[in-house]
Amino acid sequence: MSDHDALLAAVLADPAEDTARLVYADWLTENGEADRGEFIRIEVELAQTPPTTEADERRRKVLLERRTELLKEHRINWFAPFLPHFKDGCLDRGFVGSVEVSAETFLMRAPSWYRTTPLTRLKIANSGVWEHRSEHPNWWLERLFLSHLLGPLGSLELEQVGLTADEIKLLTQCPDLGRLRELTLPWNEIRTEGAQALAAMPQLKHLESLDVAGNGITDAGGRALAQSPYLGNLKELRITRNPFRSKRTWTMLELRFGSALVG
């Protein structure tokens, strides 16, 4: 393994760590890629410098201007593997950290993406694609949930993609969700059976945010979530716009999740 590959591997292995990114940036600077190295260092500094003082704001202005210059010159070359899906908002401390793509596209391209960037956030868009081998629109989601491609993700968003309880049951079979901290599923049709399946998922024991608003979940599903042995780390639960009829359901949710229960 070359020095470049070893340093990049260190970045990919620990996406939350800045030190590996800065060491990689130094290597790039010393080996003919000074602009790329500078870009990574700028993004890391921006992440570490919130605009809390006037001096911070002045420094951020300088960094942001230089960031814009570097992106204008190099964005196509640096982020070609992610085109046409790349947006500046996808960047996280110098690397592509998130994508918004169809399940089909992610299945096809994620293996190569994971080799080049610490990708941790995925938003599935336009998943209901009819395909000649498919018997229903969520065929690609089924393949995704049964793959190993969700393992590196810290955030998974599937808003209004036609998700049903059947797909949630497939998600329970996903080989690795150990890094998942945020699961966003609003405005689907997972209903009570899907909520019960989520509540019984040990893979969600590290989850910090769950959004199941507008999913047709009845009282039985709400109680299942409140009694789940695996959702104890939730800091945010969005479960409004579901047809609860019993005040007892809300009481159970409030007792279990307290201030984590949000509108």
mmCIF file of C-alpha atoms in Angstrom:
data_model
loop_
_atom_site.group_PDB
_atom_site.id
_atom_site.type_symbol
_atom_site.label_atom_id
_atom_site.label_comp_id
_atom_site.label_asym_id
_atom_site.label_seq_id
_atom_site.Cartn_x
_atom_site.Cartn_y
_atom_site.Cartn_z
ATOM 1 C CA MET A 1 0.000 0.000 0.000
ATOM 2 C CA SER A 2 1.374 3.418 -0.976
ATOM 3 C CA ASP A 3 1.716 6.280 1.509
ATOM 4 C CA HIS A 4 -1.180 8.028 -0.204
ATOM 5 C CA ASP A 5 -3.438 4.998 0.088
ATOM 6 C CA ALA A 6 -2.486 4.411 3.715
ATOM 7 C CA LEU A 7 -3.217 8.005 4.700
ATOM 8 C CA LEU A 8 -6.510 8.016 2.816
ATOM 9 C CA ALA A 9 -7.439 4.731 4.499
ATOM 10 C CA ALA A 10 -6.928 6.398 7.879
ATOM 11 C CA VAL A 11 -9.387 9.135 6.877
ATOM 12 C CA LEU A 12 -11.942 6.581 5.697
ATOM 13 C CA ALA A 13 -11.578 4.485 8.855
ATOM 14 C CA ASP A 14 -12.543 7.306 11.234
ATOM 15 C CA PRO A 15 -14.726 9.948 9.559
ATOM 16 C CA ALA A 16 -15.141 11.955 12.780
ATOM 17 C CA GLU A 17 -11.390 12.446 13.287
ATOM 18 C CA ASP A 18 -9.772 15.645 11.969
ATOM 19 C CA THR A 19 -6.148 14.664 12.592
ATOM 20 C CA ALA A 20 -6.093 12.053 9.841
ATOM 21 C CA ARG A 21 -7.525 14.579 7.382
ATOM 22 C CA LEU A 22 -4.856 17.138 8.236
ATOM 23 C CA VAL A 23 -2.044 14.591 7.919
ATOM 24 C CA TYR A 24 -3.444 13.580 4.530
ATOM 25 C CA ALA A 25 -3.660 17.264 3.536
ATOM 26 C CA ASP A 26 0.014 17.769 4.458
ATOM 27 C CA TRP A 27 1.010 14.783 2.330
ATOM 28 C CA LEU A 28 -0.933 16.176 -0.641
ATOM 29 C CA THR A 29 0.767 19.557 -0.248
ATOM 30 C CA GLU A 30 4.183 17.922 -0.178
ATOM 31 C CA ASN A 31 3.424 15.748 -3.214
ATOM 32 C CA GLY A 32 2.214 18.133 -5.895
ATOM 33 C CA GLU A 33 -1.401 18.677 -4.820
ATOM 34 C CA ALA A 34 -1.057 21.835 -2.770
ATOM 35 C CA ASP A 35 -4.502 23.208 -3.661
ATOM 36 C CA ARG A 36 -6.276 20.011 -2.609
ATOM 37 C CA GLY A 37 -4.342 19.956 0.644
ATOM 38 C CA GLU A 38 -5.153 23.603 1.287
ATOM 39 C CA PHE A 39 -8.841 22.975 0.599
ATOM 40 C CA ILE A 40 -9.012 20.208 3.198
ATOM 41 C CA ARG A 41 -7.250 22.357 5.792
ATOM 42 C CA ILE A 42 -9.612 25.277 5.071
ATOM 43 C CA GLU A 43 -12.692 23.115 5.520
ATOM 44 C CA VAL A 44 -11.374 21.604 8.755
ATOM 45 C CA GLU A 45 -10.609 25.065 10.131
ATOM 46 C CA LEU A 46 -14.070 26.314 9.155
ATOM 47 C CA ALA A 47 -15.631 23.378 10.999
ATOM 48 C CA GLN A 48 -13.524 24.159 14.061
ATOM 49 C CA THR A 49 -14.154 27.942 13.975
ATOM 50 C CA PRO A 50 -17.775 28.855 14.702
ATOM 51 C CA PRO A 51 -18.593 32.564 14.219
ATOM 52 C CA THR A 52 -18.705 33.377 17.929
ATOM 53 C CA THR A 53 -16.522 36.503 17.880
ATOM 54 C CA GLU A 54 -15.757 39.284 15.419
ATOM 55 C CA ALA A 55 -12.268 37.855 14.950
ATOM 56 C CA ASP A 56 -13.782 34.467 14.135
ATOM 57 C CA GLU A 57 -16.116 36.045 11.596
ATOM 58 C CA ARG A 58 -13.247 37.887 9.905
ATOM 59 C CA ARG A 59 -11.207 34.697 9.724
ATOM 60 C CA ARG A 60 -14.141 32.736 8.354
ATOM 61 C CA LYS A 61 -14.708 35.350 5.653
ATOM 62 C CA VAL A 62 -11.119 34.946 4.441
ATOM 63 C CA LEU A 63 -11.406 31.157 4.517
ATOM 64 C CA LEU A 64 -14.740 31.116 2.705
ATOM 65 C CA GLU A 65 -13.449 33.384 -0.057
ATOM 66 C CA ARG A 66 -10.453 31.132 -0.622
ATOM 67 C CA ARG A 67 -12.675 28.039 -0.462
ATOM 68 C CA THR A 68 -14.861 29.491 -3.219
ATOM 69 C CA GLU A 69 -11.808 30.195 -5.384
ATOM 70 C CA LEU A 70 -10.489 26.654 -4.998
ATOM 71 C CA LEU A 71 -13.859 25.065 -5.716
ATOM 72 C CA LYS A 72 -14.379 27.195 -8.803
ATOM 73 C CA GLU A 73 -11.057 26.022 -10.190
ATOM 74 C CA HIS A 74 -11.048 22.368 -9.148
ATOM 75 C CA ARG A 75 -14.549 21.093 -8.275
ATOM 76 C CA ILE A 76 -14.988 19.122 -11.512
ATOM 77 C CA ASN A 77 -11.587 17.475 -11.248
ATOM 78 C CA TRP A 78 -11.694 16.749 -7.529
ATOM 79 C CA PHE A 79 -15.254 15.490 -7.352
ATOM 80 C CA ALA A 80 -15.737 13.951 -10.801
ATOM 81 C CA PRO A 81 -16.720 10.499 -9.396
ATOM 82 C CA PHE A 82 -19.764 12.110 -7.754
ATOM 83 C CA LEU A 83 -21.056 14.048 -10.748
ATOM 84 C CA PRO A 84 -23.832 14.777 -11.574
ATOM 85 C CA HIS A 85 -24.901 14.240 -7.955
ATOM 86 C CA PHE A 86 -22.308 16.513 -6.352
ATOM 87 C CA LYS A 87 -23.339 19.747 -4.629
ATOM 88 C CA ASP A 88 -21.170 22.021 -2.523
ATOM 89 C CA GLY A 89 -23.433 21.263 0.436
ATOM 90 C CA CYS A 90 -22.345 17.629 0.251
ATOM 91 C CA LEU A 91 -18.880 18.516 1.519
ATOM 92 C CA ASP A 92 -17.697 17.728 5.017
ATOM 93 C CA ARG A 93 -14.223 18.935 6.006
ATOM 94 C CA GLY A 94 -12.787 18.599 2.529
ATOM 95 C CA PHE A 95 -14.464 15.386 1.383
ATOM 96 C CA VAL A 96 -17.880 14.410 0.076
ATOM 97 C CA GLY A 97 -19.741 13.392 3.220
ATOM 98 C CA SER A 98 -23.307 13.062 1.935
ATOM 99 C CA VAL A 99 -25.222 12.260 -1.225
ATOM 100 C CA GLU A 100 -28.832 12.459 -2.345
ATOM 101 C CA VAL A 101 -29.459 9.811 -4.982
ATOM 102 C CA SER A 102 -31.855 7.037 -5.945
ATOM 103 C CA ALA A 103 -31.443 3.653 -4.316
ATOM 104 C CA GLU A 104 -30.484 2.232 -7.716
ATOM 105 C CA THR A 105 -27.686 4.782 -8.199
ATOM 106 C CA PHE A 106 -26.357 4.247 -4.692
ATOM 107 C CA LEU A 107 -26.239 0.486 -5.147
ATOM 108 C CA MET A 108 -24.248 0.870 -8.348
ATOM 109 C CA ARG A 109 -21.838 3.598 -7.275
ATOM 110 C CA ALA A 110 -21.409 3.312 -3.503
ATOM 111 C CA PRO A 111 -18.629 0.673 -3.618
ATOM 112 C CA SER A 112 -16.359 3.015 -5.592
ATOM 113 C CA TRP A 113 -17.431 6.058 -3.564
ATOM 114 C CA TYR A 114 -16.548 4.370 -0.293
ATOM 115 C CA ARG A 115 -13.011 3.794 -1.577
ATOM 116 C CA THR A 116 -12.417 7.525 -2.043
ATOM 117 C CA THR A 117 -14.410 9.431 0.568
ATOM 118 C CA PRO A 118 -15.698 9.054 4.156
ATOM 119 C CA LEU A 119 -19.348 9.030 3.116
ATOM 120 C CA THR A 120 -21.603 9.028 6.199
ATOM 121 C CA ARG A 121 -24.940 10.525 5.143
ATOM 122 C CA LEU A 122 -27.381 9.192 2.539
ATOM 123 C CA LYS A 123 -30.703 10.597 1.392
ATOM 124 C CA ILE A 124 -32.618 8.311 -0.912
ATOM 125 C CA ALA A 125 -34.552 10.198 -3.561
ATOM 126 C CA ASN A 126 -36.768 8.888 -6.323
ATOM 127 C CA SER A 127 -36.576 5.333 -5.045
ATOM 128 C CA GLY A 128 -39.880 4.273 -6.559
ATOM 129 C CA VAL A 129 -38.334 3.405 -9.921
ATOM 130 C CA TRP A 130 -40.124 0.805 -12.016
ATOM 131 C CA GLU A 131 -37.621 -1.571 -13.560
ATOM 132 C CA HIS A 132 -38.248 -4.454 -15.919
ATOM 133 C CA ARG A 133 -37.192 -7.047 -13.319
ATOM 134 C CA SER A 134 -39.250 -5.399 -10.563
ATOM 135 C CA GLU A 135 -42.679 -6.462 -9.392
ATOM 136 C CA HIS A 136 -43.188 -3.257 -7.384
ATOM 137 C CA PRO A 137 -41.585 0.181 -7.099
ATOM 138 C CA ASN A 138 -39.412 -0.499 -4.045
ATOM 139 C CA TRP A 139 -37.373 -3.316 -5.531
ATOM 140 C CA TRP A 140 -34.204 -1.208 -5.324
ATOM 141 C CA LEU A 141 -34.839 -0.434 -1.671
ATOM 142 C CA GLU A 142 -35.110 -4.135 -0.934
ATOM 143 C CA ARG A 143 -31.721 -4.729 -2.529
ATOM 144 C CA LEU A 144 -30.239 -1.816 -0.618
ATOM 145 C CA PHE A 145 -31.521 -2.984 2.763
ATOM 146 C CA LEU A 146 -30.123 -6.466 2.230
ATOM 147 C CA SER A 147 -26.708 -5.201 1.125
ATOM 148 C CA HIS A 148 -23.667 -4.259 3.191
ATOM 149 C CA LEU A 149 -23.672 -0.708 1.822
ATOM 150 C CA LEU A 150 -25.469 0.916 4.753
ATOM 151 C CA GLY A 151 -22.774 -0.098 7.236
ATOM 152 C CA PRO A 152 -20.606 3.053 7.053
ATOM 153 C CA LEU A 153 -23.560 5.436 7.337
ATOM 154 C CA GLY A 154 -24.338 7.586 10.335
ATOM 155 C CA SER A 155 -27.475 9.061 8.776
ATOM 156 C CA LEU A 156 -30.081 7.504 6.496
ATOM 157 C CA GLU A 157 -33.012 9.521 5.147
ATOM 158 C CA LEU A 158 -35.960 7.966 3.339
ATOM 159 C CA GLU A 159 -38.643 10.640 3.251
ATOM 160 C CA GLN A 160 -41.834 9.988 1.276
ATOM 161 C CA VAL A 161 -40.444 7.123 -0.793
ATOM 162 C CA GLY A 162 -43.344 4.694 -0.434
ATOM 163 C CA LEU A 163 -41.725 2.748 2.390
ATOM 164 C CA THR A 164 -43.960 0.048 3.903
ATOM 165 C CA ALA A 165 -43.775 -2.365 6.806
ATOM 166 C CA ASP A 166 -42.468 -5.028 4.433
ATOM 167 C CA GLU A 167 -39.399 -2.895 3.635
ATOM 168 C CA ILE A 168 -38.861 -2.155 7.334
ATOM 169 C CA LYS A 169 -38.829 -5.906 7.975
ATOM 170 C CA LEU A 170 -36.109 -6.207 5.349
ATOM 171 C CA LEU A 171 -34.195 -3.408 7.065
ATOM 172 C CA THR A 172 -34.210 -5.489 10.251
ATOM 173 C CA GLN A 173 -32.101 -8.023 8.326
ATOM 174 C CA CYS A 174 -29.503 -5.443 7.285
ATOM 175 C CA PRO A 175 -26.087 -6.910 8.123
ATOM 176 C CA ASP A 176 -24.615 -3.805 9.744
ATOM 177 C CA LEU A 177 -26.189 -0.619 11.064
ATOM 178 C CA GLY A 178 -23.791 -0.151 13.958
ATOM 179 C CA ARG A 179 -22.785 3.396 13.000
ATOM 180 C CA LEU A 180 -26.318 4.632 12.364
ATOM 181 C CA ARG A 181 -27.238 7.595 14.563
ATOM 182 C CA GLU A 182 -30.037 9.219 12.548
ATOM 183 C CA LEU A 183 -32.924 7.473 10.779
ATOM 184 C CA THR A 184 -35.431 9.691 8.972
ATOM 185 C CA LEU A 185 -38.587 8.007 7.631
ATOM 186 C CA PRO A 186 -41.412 10.596 7.530
ATOM 187 C CA TRP A 187 -44.455 10.464 5.270
ATOM 188 C CA ASN A 188 -44.300 6.816 4.334
ATOM 189 C CA GLU A 189 -46.650 3.907 5.025
ATOM 190 C CA ILE A 190 -44.780 1.823 7.593
ATOM 191 C CA ARG A 191 -47.848 1.809 9.861
ATOM 192 C CA THR A 192 -48.063 -0.043 13.153
ATOM 193 C CA GLU A 193 -46.365 -3.203 11.913
ATOM 194 C CA GLY A 194 -43.386 -1.205 10.699
ATOM 195 C CA ALA A 195 -43.102 0.700 13.991
ATOM 196 C CA GLN A 196 -43.156 -2.588 15.880
ATOM 197 C CA ALA A 197 -40.388 -3.912 13.645
ATOM 198 C CA LEU A 198 -38.267 -0.809 14.320
ATOM 199 C CA ALA A 199 -38.837 -1.166 18.056
ATOM 200 C CA ALA A 200 -37.487 -4.716 17.927
ATOM 201 C CA MET A 201 -34.246 -3.852 16.084
ATOM 202 C CA PRO A 202 -31.102 -4.288 18.203
ATOM 203 C CA GLN A 203 -29.164 -2.613 15.352
ATOM 204 C CA LEU A 204 -30.745 0.690 16.469
ATOM 205 C CA LYS A 205 -29.324 0.652 19.990
ATOM 206 C CA HIS A 206 -27.012 3.580 19.160
ATOM 207 C CA LEU A 207 -29.663 5.593 17.347
ATOM 208 C CA GLU A 208 -29.961 9.219 18.501
ATOM 209 C CA SER A 209 -32.632 10.570 16.150
ATOM 210 C CA LEU A 210 -35.712 8.852 14.716
ATOM 211 C CA ASP A 211 -38.391 10.485 12.548
ATOM 212 C CA VAL A 212 -41.533 8.459 11.819
ATOM 213 C CA ALA A 213 -44.000 11.340 11.434
ATOM 214 C CA GLY A 214 -46.995 10.769 9.183
ATOM 215 C CA ASN A 215 -46.713 6.996 8.836
ATOM 216 C CA GLY A 216 -50.166 5.742 9.839
ATOM 217 C CA ILE A 217 -48.842 4.380 13.154
ATOM 218 C CA THR A 218 -51.618 3.551 15.627
ATOM 219 C CA ASP A 219 -51.484 3.346 19.416
ATOM 220 C CA ALA A 220 -50.068 -0.169 19.346
ATOM 221 C CA GLY A 221 -47.114 1.039 17.285
ATOM 222 C CA GLY A 222 -46.549 4.038 19.522
ATOM 223 C CA ARG A 223 -46.547 1.834 22.608
ATOM 224 C CA ALA A 224 -44.087 -0.537 20.949
ATOM 225 C CA LEU A 225 -41.648 2.321 20.375
ATOM 226 C CA ALA A 226 -42.131 3.523 23.954
ATOM 227 C CA GLN A 227 -41.353 0.048 25.282
ATOM 228 C CA SER A 228 -38.462 -0.731 22.929
ATOM 229 C CA PRO A 229 -35.370 -2.027 24.729
ATOM 230 C CA TYR A 230 -33.175 -0.663 21.921
ATOM 231 C CA LEU A 231 -34.150 3.015 21.639
ATOM 232 C CA GLY A 232 -32.788 4.218 24.952
ATOM 233 C CA ASN A 233 -30.223 6.562 23.364
ATOM 234 C CA LEU A 234 -32.733 8.649 21.428
ATOM 235 C CA LYS A 235 -32.218 12.390 21.796
ATOM 236 C CA GLU A 236 -34.919 13.174 19.265
ATOM 237 C CA LEU A 237 -38.110 11.335 18.321
ATOM 238 C CA ARG A 238 -40.538 12.800 15.801
ATOM 239 C CA ILE A 239 -43.796 10.874 15.764
ATOM 240 C CA THR A 240 -46.515 13.462 15.104
ATOM 241 C CA ARG A 241 -49.237 13.162 12.444
ATOM 242 C CA ASN A 242 -49.922 9.542 13.353
ATOM 243 C CA PRO A 243 -53.473 8.414 14.277
ATOM 244 C CA PHE A 244 -53.064 7.909 18.040
ATOM 245 C CA ARG A 245 -56.420 7.801 19.804
ATOM 246 C CA SER A 246 -55.335 7.117 23.357
ATOM 247 C CA LYS A 247 -53.793 9.700 25.676
ATOM 248 C CA ARG A 248 -52.065 6.765 27.333
ATOM 249 C CA THR A 249 -49.908 6.322 24.227
ATOM 250 C CA TRP A 250 -48.609 9.892 24.449
ATOM 251 C CA THR A 251 -48.106 9.492 28.186
ATOM 252 C CA MET A 252 -45.994 6.384 27.631
ATOM 253 C CA LEU A 253 -43.934 8.149 24.975
ATOM 254 C CA GLU A 254 -43.422 11.204 27.178
ATOM 255 C CA LEU A 255 -42.411 9.076 30.151
ATOM 256 C CA ARG A 256 -39.928 7.095 28.074
ATOM 257 C CA PHE A 257 -38.413 9.842 25.929
ATOM 258 C CA GLY A 258 -39.119 13.077 27.827
ATOM 259 C CA SER A 259 -37.630 16.131 26.094
ATOM 260 C CA ALA A 260 -36.485 13.942 23.193
ATOM 261 C CA LEU A 261 -40.112 13.828 22.045
ATOM 262 C CA VAL A 262 -40.448 16.729 19.598
ATOM 263 C CA GLY A 263 -43.104 18.044 17.269
#
